[in-house]
PDB file of C-alpha atoms in Angstrom:
ATOM      1  CA  GLY O  16       0.351  -2.212  -6.372  1.00 58.00           C
ATOM      2  CA  GLN O  17       1.324   1.059  -3.827  1.00 63.00           C
ATOM      3  CA  GLN O  18       4.764   2.499  -4.802  1.00 82.00           C
ATOM      4  CA  LEU O  19       6.276   5.965  -3.200  1.00 91.00           C
ATOM      5  CA  ASN O  20       9.160   7.868  -4.990  1.00 94.00           C
ATOM      6  CA  GLN O  21      11.859   9.499  -3.288  1.00 96.00           C
ATOM      7  CA  SER O  22      13.194  12.954  -4.681  1.00 96.00           C
ATOM      8  CA  PRO O  23      16.378  12.984  -5.312  1.00 97.00           C
ATOM      9  CA  GLN O  24      17.316  10.143  -6.029  1.00 95.00           C
ATOM     10  CA  SER O  25      20.873  11.287  -4.695  1.00 96.00           C
ATOM     11  CA  MET O  26      22.155  14.498  -3.265  1.00 96.00           C
ATOM     12  CA  PHE O  27      26.099  15.674  -2.694  1.00 96.00           C
ATOM     13  CA  ILE O  28      25.866  19.288  -0.052  1.00 94.00           C
ATOM     14  CA  GLN O  29      28.294  20.929   1.924  1.00 96.00           C
ATOM     15  CA  GLU O  30      28.281  20.287   5.398  1.00 95.00           C
ATOM     16  CA  GLY O  31      26.811  22.991   7.259  1.00 96.00           C
ATOM     17  CA  GLU O  32      23.819  23.339   4.868  1.00 96.00           C
ATOM     18  CA  ASP O  33      20.551  22.315   5.369  1.00 97.00           C
ATOM     19  CA  VAL O  34      19.117  19.195   3.027  1.00 96.00           C
ATOM     20  CA  SER O  35      15.174  18.490   2.046  1.00 97.00           C
ATOM     21  CA  MET O  36      13.818  15.333   1.133  1.00 98.00           C
ATOM     22  CA  ASN O  37      10.352  14.084  -0.029  1.00 97.00           C
ATOM     23  CA  CYS O  38       8.472  10.969  -0.646  1.00 97.00           C
ATOM     24  CA  THR O  39       5.532  10.905  -2.614  1.00 96.00           C
ATOM     25  CA  SER O  40       2.791   7.910  -3.741  1.00 95.00           C
ATOM     26  CA  SER O  41      -0.061   7.854  -5.334  1.00 91.00           C
ATOM     27  CA  SER O  42      -2.570   6.171  -2.804  1.00 91.00           C
ATOM     28  CA  ILE O  43      -3.479   7.520   0.614  1.00 93.00           C
ATOM     29  CA  PHE O  44      -1.087   6.226   3.933  1.00 94.00           C
ATOM     30  CA  ASN O  45      -1.943   6.736   7.894  1.00 92.00           C
ATOM     31  CA  THR O  46       1.702   5.781   8.667  1.00 93.00           C
ATOM     32  CA  TRP O  47       4.507   7.641   8.063  1.00 95.00           C
ATOM     33  CA  LEU O  48       7.720   6.414   8.570  1.00 95.00           C
ATOM     34  CA  TRP O  49      11.273   7.737   7.432  1.00 97.00           C
ATOM     35  CA  TYR O  50      14.551   5.711   8.375  1.00 96.00           C
ATOM     36  CA  LYS O  51      18.441   6.247   7.420  1.00 97.00           C
ATOM     37  CA  GLN O  52      20.643   3.085   6.638  1.00 96.00           C
ATOM     38  CA  ASP O  53      24.441   3.552   6.628  1.00 95.00           C
ATOM     39  CA  PRO O  54      26.659   0.617   5.211  1.00 89.00           C
ATOM     40  CA  GLY O  55      26.483  -2.398   5.824  1.00 89.00           C
ATOM     41  CA  GLU O  56      24.049  -1.972   8.272  1.00 93.00           C
ATOM     42  CA  GLY O  57      20.009  -2.636   8.567  1.00 95.00           C
ATOM     43  CA  PRO O  58      17.545   0.770   8.395  1.00 95.00           C
ATOM     44  CA  VAL O  59      17.710   2.671  11.716  1.00 95.00           C
ATOM     45  CA  LEU O  60      13.942   4.386  11.995  1.00 94.00           C
ATOM     46  CA  LEU O  61      14.093   8.182  12.990  1.00 96.00           C
ATOM     47  CA  ILE O  62      10.723   9.345  12.672  1.00 95.00           C
ATOM     48  CA  ALA O  63       7.376   8.508  13.052  1.00 94.00           C
ATOM     49  CA  LEU O  64       4.599  10.287  11.508  1.00 95.00           C
ATOM     50  CA  TYR O  65       0.398   9.395  12.161  1.00 93.00           C
ATOM     51  CA  LYS O  66      -1.678  12.638  11.581  1.00 93.00           C
ATOM     52  CA  ALA O  67      -1.749  13.953   8.221  1.00 95.00           C
ATOM     53  CA  GLY O  68      -0.201  18.052   8.924  1.00 95.00           C
ATOM     54  CA  GLU O  69       1.934  16.555  12.075  1.00 95.00           C
ATOM     55  CA  LEU O  70       5.636  17.857  12.410  1.00 97.00           C
ATOM     56  CA  THR O  71       7.957  16.317  14.271  1.00 96.00           C
ATOM     57  CA  SER O  72      11.606  16.845  15.447  1.00 96.00           C
ATOM     58  CA  ASN O  73      13.970  14.803  16.366  1.00 95.00           C
ATOM     59  CA  GLY O  74      17.085  16.837  16.878  1.00 96.00           C
ATOM     60  CA  ARG O  75      18.832  18.003  13.671  1.00 97.00           C
ATOM     61  CA  LEU O  76      16.277  16.471  11.914  1.00 97.00           C
ATOM     62  CA  THR O  77      12.455  17.644  10.986  1.00 98.00           C
ATOM     63  CA  ALA O  78      10.404  15.317   9.169  1.00 98.00           C
ATOM     64  CA  GLN O  79       6.028  16.768   8.205  1.00 98.00           C
ATOM     65  CA  PHE O  80       3.416  14.360   7.337  1.00 97.00           C
ATOM     66  CA  GLY O  81       1.857  15.741   3.986  1.00 96.00           C
ATOM     67  CA  ILE O  82      -1.340  17.378   4.313  1.00 96.00           C
ATOM     68  CA  THR O  83      -3.005  15.282   0.823  1.00 94.00           C
ATOM     69  CA  ARG O  84      -1.485  11.975   3.285  1.00 94.00           C
ATOM     70  CA  LYS O  85       0.142  11.678   0.149  1.00 95.00           C
ATOM     71  CA  ASP O  86       3.173  12.729   0.580  1.00 96.00           C
ATOM     72  CA  SER O  87       5.843  13.505   3.025  1.00 98.00           C
ATOM     73  CA  PHE O  88       9.241  15.513   4.153  1.00 98.00           C
ATOM     74  CA  LEU O  89      12.246  14.956   5.663  1.00 98.00           C
ATOM     75  CA  ASN O  90      14.528  17.992   6.268  1.00 98.00           C
ATOM     76  CA  ILE O  91      18.086  17.654   7.930  1.00 97.00           C
ATOM     77  CA  SER O  92      19.797  21.219   9.360  1.00 97.00           C
ATOM     78  CA  ALA O  93      23.095  21.687   9.403  1.00 97.00           C
ATOM     79  CA  SER O  94      24.731  18.804   7.906  1.00 96.00           C
ATOM     80  CA  ILE O  95      27.615  16.775   9.372  1.00 95.00           C
ATOM     81  CA  PRO O  96      29.754  14.072   8.116  1.00 94.00           C
ATOM     82  CA  SER O  97      27.791  11.055   9.727  1.00 95.00           C
ATOM     83  CA  ASP O  98      24.909  12.522   8.149  1.00 96.00           C
ATOM     84  CA  VAL O  99      25.723  10.142   5.116  1.00 96.00           C
ATOM     85  CA  GLY O 100      24.077   7.009   4.030  1.00 96.00           C
ATOM     86  CA  ILE O 101      20.903   6.253   2.624  1.00 96.00           C
ATOM     87  CA  TYR O 102      17.699   8.141   3.772  1.00 97.00           C
ATOM     88  CA  PHE O 103      14.358   5.444   3.303  1.00 96.00           C
ATOM     89  CA  CYS O 104      10.465   6.383   3.478  1.00 96.00           C
ATOM     90  CA  ALA O 105       8.170   3.745   4.590  1.00 94.00           C
ATOM     91  CA  GLY O 106       3.964   4.165   4.400  1.00 92.00           C
ATOM     92  CA  GLN O 107       1.231   2.576   5.338  1.00 90.00           C
ATOM     93  CA  SER O 108      -1.862   2.219   5.213  1.00 88.00           C
ATOM     94  CA  TYR O 109      -5.035   0.673   7.742  1.00 83.00           C
ATOM     95  CA  GLY O 110      -4.625  -2.970   6.881  1.00 79.00           C
ATOM     96  CA  GLN O 111      -1.822  -3.287   4.847  1.00 82.00           C
ATOM     97  CA  ASN O 112       1.858  -3.719   5.442  1.00 83.00           C
ATOM     98  CA  PHE O 113       4.329  -1.037   5.019  1.00 87.00           C
ATOM     99  CA  VAL O 114       5.569  -0.132   1.515  1.00 90.00           C
ATOM    100  CA  PHE O 115       9.721   1.455   1.255  1.00 92.00           C
ATOM    101  CA  GLY O 116      11.087   4.092  -1.169  1.00 94.00           C
ATOM    102  CA  PRO O 117      13.982   3.068  -3.082  1.00 94.00           C
ATOM    103  CA  GLY O 118      15.894   5.611  -1.653  1.00 95.00           C
ATOM    104  CA  THR O 119      18.059   9.337  -1.391  1.00 97.00           C
ATOM    105  CA  ARG O 120      21.423   8.723  -0.827  1.00 96.00           C
ATOM    106  CA  LEU O 121      22.776  11.252   0.747  1.00 97.00           C
ATOM    107  CA  SER O 122      27.119  12.447   0.420  1.00 96.00           C
ATOM    108  CA  VAL O 123      28.320  15.339   2.762  1.00 92.00           C
ATOM    109  CA  LEU O 124      31.340  16.935   1.679  1.00 88.00           C
ATOM    110  CA  PRO O 125      33.544  18.429   3.828  1.00 83.00           C
TER     111      PRO O 125
ATOM    112  CA  ASP D   5      18.378  -2.971  25.429  1.00 65.00           C
ATOM    113  CA  ALA D   6      19.850  -5.886  22.751  1.00 83.00           C
ATOM    114  CA  GLY D   7      17.891  -4.668  19.120  1.00 94.00           C
ATOM    115  CA  VAL D   8      16.798  -7.172  16.087  1.00 97.00           C
ATOM    116  CA  ILE D   9      20.005  -9.737  16.227  1.00 97.00           C
ATOM    117  CA  GLN D  10      20.336 -11.517  13.046  1.00 98.00           C
ATOM    118  CA  SER D  11      22.895 -14.561  12.101  1.00 97.00           C
ATOM    119  CA  PRO D  12      25.182 -14.838  10.268  1.00 97.00           C
ATOM    120  CA  ARG D  13      26.099 -11.141   9.182  1.00 96.00           C
ATOM    121  CA  HIS D  14      28.240 -12.936   5.384  1.00 97.00           C
ATOM    122  CA  GLU D  15      26.973 -16.112   4.669  1.00 97.00           C
ATOM    123  CA  VAL D  16      28.567 -16.847   1.130  1.00 98.00           C
ATOM    124  CA  THR D  17      27.559 -20.239  -0.427  1.00 97.00           C
ATOM    125  CA  GLU D  18      27.610 -22.458  -3.781  1.00 97.00           C
ATOM    126  CA  MET D  19      24.862 -22.810  -6.247  1.00 97.00           C
ATOM    127  CA  GLY D  20      22.240 -25.749  -4.887  1.00 97.00           C
ATOM    128  CA  GLN D  21      23.604 -25.082  -1.436  1.00 97.00           C
ATOM    129  CA  GLU D  22      20.982 -24.834   1.390  1.00 97.00           C
ATOM    130  CA  VAL D  23      21.040 -21.886   3.107  1.00 98.00           C
ATOM    131  CA  THR D  24      19.360 -21.450   6.574  1.00 98.00           C
ATOM    132  CA  LEU D  25      19.365 -16.984   7.982  1.00 98.00           C
ATOM    133  CA  ARG D  26      18.274 -16.976  11.728  1.00 98.00           C
ATOM    134  CA  CYS D  27      16.839 -13.902  13.630  1.00 98.00           C
ATOM    135  CA  LYS D  28      15.803 -13.095  17.396  1.00 98.00           C
ATOM    136  CA  PRO D  29      13.679 -10.164  17.392  1.00 97.00           C
ATOM    137  CA  ILE D  30      12.789  -7.782  20.633  1.00 95.00           C
ATOM    138  CA  SER D  31      11.374  -9.350  23.273  1.00 94.00           C
ATOM    139  CA  GLY D  32       8.007  -8.861  23.627  1.00 92.00           C
ATOM    140  CA  HIS D  33       7.503  -7.549  19.995  1.00 93.00           C
ATOM    141  CA  ASN D  34       4.611  -9.781  18.083  1.00 92.00           C
ATOM    142  CA  SER D  35       4.816  -9.286  14.760  1.00 93.00           C
ATOM    143  CA  LEU D  36       8.126 -10.172  12.831  1.00 95.00           C
ATOM    144  CA  PHE D  37       9.045  -8.738   8.785  1.00 95.00           C
ATOM    145  CA  TRP D  38      11.874 -10.885   6.175  1.00 97.00           C
ATOM    146  CA  TYR D  39      12.948  -8.479   3.823  1.00 96.00           C
ATOM    147  CA  ARG D  40      15.136  -8.571   0.902  1.00 96.00           C
ATOM    148  CA  GLN D  41      17.321  -5.454  -0.355  1.00 95.00           C
ATOM    149  CA  THR D  42      18.918  -5.553  -3.624  1.00 93.00           C
ATOM    150  CA  MET D  43      20.254  -2.457  -5.555  1.00 88.00           C
ATOM    151  CA  MET D  44      17.810  -2.969  -8.660  1.00 86.00           C
ATOM    152  CA  ARG D  45      14.330  -3.610  -6.276  1.00 86.00           C
ATOM    153  CA  GLY D  46      15.635  -2.000  -2.714  1.00 88.00           C
ATOM    154  CA  LEU D  47      13.333  -3.040   0.509  1.00 91.00           C
ATOM    155  CA  GLU D  48      10.691  -6.120  -0.459  1.00 91.00           C
ATOM    156  CA  LEU D  49       8.972  -7.874   1.896  1.00 92.00           C
ATOM    157  CA  LEU D  50       8.716 -11.654   1.546  1.00 94.00           C
ATOM    158  CA  ILE D  51       6.608 -12.394   4.733  1.00 95.00           C
ATOM    159  CA  TYR D  52       5.549 -11.513   8.360  1.00 91.00           C
ATOM    160  CA  PHE D  53       4.158 -13.599  11.342  1.00 94.00           C
ATOM    161  CA  ASN D  54       1.882 -12.286  13.866  1.00 92.00           C
ATOM    162  CA  ASN D  55       2.177 -13.755  17.220  1.00 93.00           C
ATOM    163  CA  ASN D  56       4.905 -16.588  15.360  1.00 94.00           C
ATOM    164  CA  VAL D  57       1.784 -16.994  12.787  1.00 94.00           C
ATOM    165  CA  PRO D  58       2.637 -16.804   9.335  1.00 93.00           C
ATOM    166  CA  ILE D  59       0.170 -13.822   7.990  1.00 90.00           C
ATOM    167  CA  ASP D  60       1.397 -12.696   4.362  1.00 88.00           C
ATOM    168  CA  ASP D  61       3.892 -14.806   2.583  1.00 90.00           C
ATOM    169  CA  SER D  62       2.929 -13.344  -0.874  1.00 88.00           C
ATOM    170  CA  GLY D  63       6.710 -11.301  -1.027  1.00 89.00           C
ATOM    171  CA  MET D  64       8.287 -15.324  -0.541  1.00 93.00           C
ATOM    172  CA  PRO D  65      10.019 -15.326  -4.253  1.00 87.00           C
ATOM    173  CA  GLU D  66       9.192 -19.222  -4.926  1.00 86.00           C
ATOM    174  CA  ASP D  67       9.075 -22.096  -3.224  1.00 91.00           C
ATOM    175  CA  ARG D  68      12.725 -22.638  -2.359  1.00 96.00           C
ATOM    176  CA  PHE D  69      11.843 -20.059  -0.133  1.00 97.00           C
ATOM    177  CA  SER D  70      10.322 -20.950   3.429  1.00 97.00           C
ATOM    178  CA  ALA D  71      10.323 -19.233   6.542  1.00 97.00           C
ATOM    179  CA  LYS D  72       9.285 -20.518   9.512  1.00 97.00           C
ATOM    180  CA  MET D  73       8.956 -19.021  13.528  1.00 97.00           C
ATOM    181  CA  PRO D  74       8.598 -22.120  15.977  1.00 96.00           C
ATOM    182  CA  ASN D  75       9.075 -19.710  18.915  1.00 95.00           C
ATOM    183  CA  ALA D  76       8.433 -15.864  20.144  1.00 94.00           C
ATOM    184  CA  SER D  77      11.687 -15.690  19.985  1.00 95.00           C
ATOM    185  CA  PHE D  78      13.338 -17.073  17.063  1.00 97.00           C
ATOM    186  CA  SER D  79      12.373 -17.103  13.364  1.00 98.00           C
ATOM    187  CA  THR D  80      14.992 -18.781  10.341  1.00 98.00           C
ATOM    188  CA  LEU D  81      14.364 -17.866   6.661  1.00 98.00           C
ATOM    189  CA  LYS D  82      15.629 -21.162   4.330  1.00 98.00           C
ATOM    190  CA  ILE D  83      16.502 -21.058   0.971  1.00 97.00           C
ATOM    191  CA  GLN D  84      16.650 -24.685  -0.422  1.00 97.00           C
ATOM    192  CA  PRO D  85      18.530 -24.796  -3.165  1.00 96.00           C
ATOM    193  CA  SER D  86      20.422 -21.438  -3.468  1.00 97.00           C
ATOM    194  CA  GLU D  87      21.040 -19.799  -6.700  1.00 96.00           C
ATOM    195  CA  PRO D  88      23.133 -17.115  -7.558  1.00 97.00           C
ATOM    196  CA  ARG D  89      19.652 -14.587  -8.421  1.00 95.00           C
ATOM    197  CA  ASP D  90      19.378 -15.311  -4.071  1.00 97.00           C
ATOM    198  CA  SER D  91      22.512 -12.924  -3.583  1.00 97.00           C
ATOM    199  CA  ALA D  92      20.776  -9.882  -1.453  1.00 97.00           C
ATOM    200  CA  VAL D  93      21.349  -8.703   2.366  1.00 97.00           C
ATOM    201  CA  TYR D  94      18.420 -10.030   3.936  1.00 98.00           C
ATOM    202  CA  PHE D  95      16.716  -8.205   6.965  1.00 97.00           C
ATOM    203  CA  CYS D  96      14.579  -9.428   9.722  1.00 97.00           C
ATOM    204  CA  ALA D  97      12.791  -6.775  11.811  1.00 95.00           C
ATOM    205  CA  SER D  98       9.625  -6.748  14.746  1.00 94.00           C
ATOM    206  CA  SER D  99       7.288  -4.743  15.307  1.00 91.00           C
ATOM    207  CA  PRO D 100       5.237  -4.657  18.979  1.00 88.00           C
ATOM    208  CA  SER D 101       1.876  -4.843  17.151  1.00 76.00           C
ATOM    209  CA  ARG D 102       0.879  -6.677  14.565  1.00 64.00           C
ATOM    210  CA  GLY D 103       2.532  -4.520  11.758  1.00 53.00           C
ATOM    211  CA  TYR D 104       0.314  -1.487  12.171  1.00 56.00           C
ATOM    212  CA  ASN D 105       3.231  -0.024  14.272  1.00 74.00           C
ATOM    213  CA  GLU D 106       6.869   1.046  13.866  1.00 84.00           C
ATOM    214  CA  GLN D 107       9.396  -1.846  12.965  1.00 90.00           C
ATOM    215  CA  PHE D 108      12.575  -2.073  14.416  1.00 93.00           C
ATOM    216  CA  PHE D 109      14.986  -3.345  11.610  1.00 95.00           C
ATOM    217  CA  GLY D 110      18.571  -5.668  12.423  1.00 97.00           C
ATOM    218  CA  PRO D 111      21.938  -5.943  10.500  1.00 96.00           C
ATOM    219  CA  GLY D 112      20.931  -8.214   8.400  1.00 97.00           C
ATOM    220  CA  THR D 113      22.792 -11.101   6.109  1.00 98.00           C
ATOM    221  CA  ARG D 114      24.951 -10.519   3.651  1.00 97.00           C
ATOM    222  CA  LEU D 115      24.541 -13.460   1.470  1.00 98.00           C
ATOM    223  CA  THR D 116      26.362 -14.665  -2.093  1.00 98.00           C
ATOM    224  CA  VAL D 117      25.358 -17.823  -3.804  1.00 98.00           C
ATOM    225  CA  LEU D 118      28.481 -18.163  -6.285  1.00 96.00           C
TER     226      LEU D 118
END
């Protein structure tokens, strides 16, 4: 079945630094979603991408739909302590359910 | 706006007992999804409904699991009998259309089976 890989698995950064993470697949997707999950809560949708090459921002977050349609990227600028959490990507092909990646765990050091 | 509502938030039960998890999707959403999250396997789709009809239940682990959606505003996931390996966080999510759209998650039910 379809699988997604997320990189890195975890990262520790200093407050104020920029963050980059990515999601890759062996399959082509038509939709990419990025979620953030805080401890004890459900995933919260951050950004949705629908077209190859699309670049979309949500505050300090920017996500891109890869040209090959097999990857997506999420960047966080000027990280703050509340950015701590697990970031999940999810990809969908037409007629298929969303597939979720294993997540990137972000820790922000003061 | 009310998001997806799940109850209970936490459930501790003994092996062999019946467990029922409840979900109220966002009003107006046509699709509802049940997921299970564990450290080992991440987020797994168990079943999804469109317009109250089960569309894909291939992710349901075994016959001990069943899900119903009697109307557009309510769904249940039942485990009978429960086993320790069922311990996980169970999420309900809803989507405006037939799965081809963003999914909005509830806060989850953390199930512990002793």
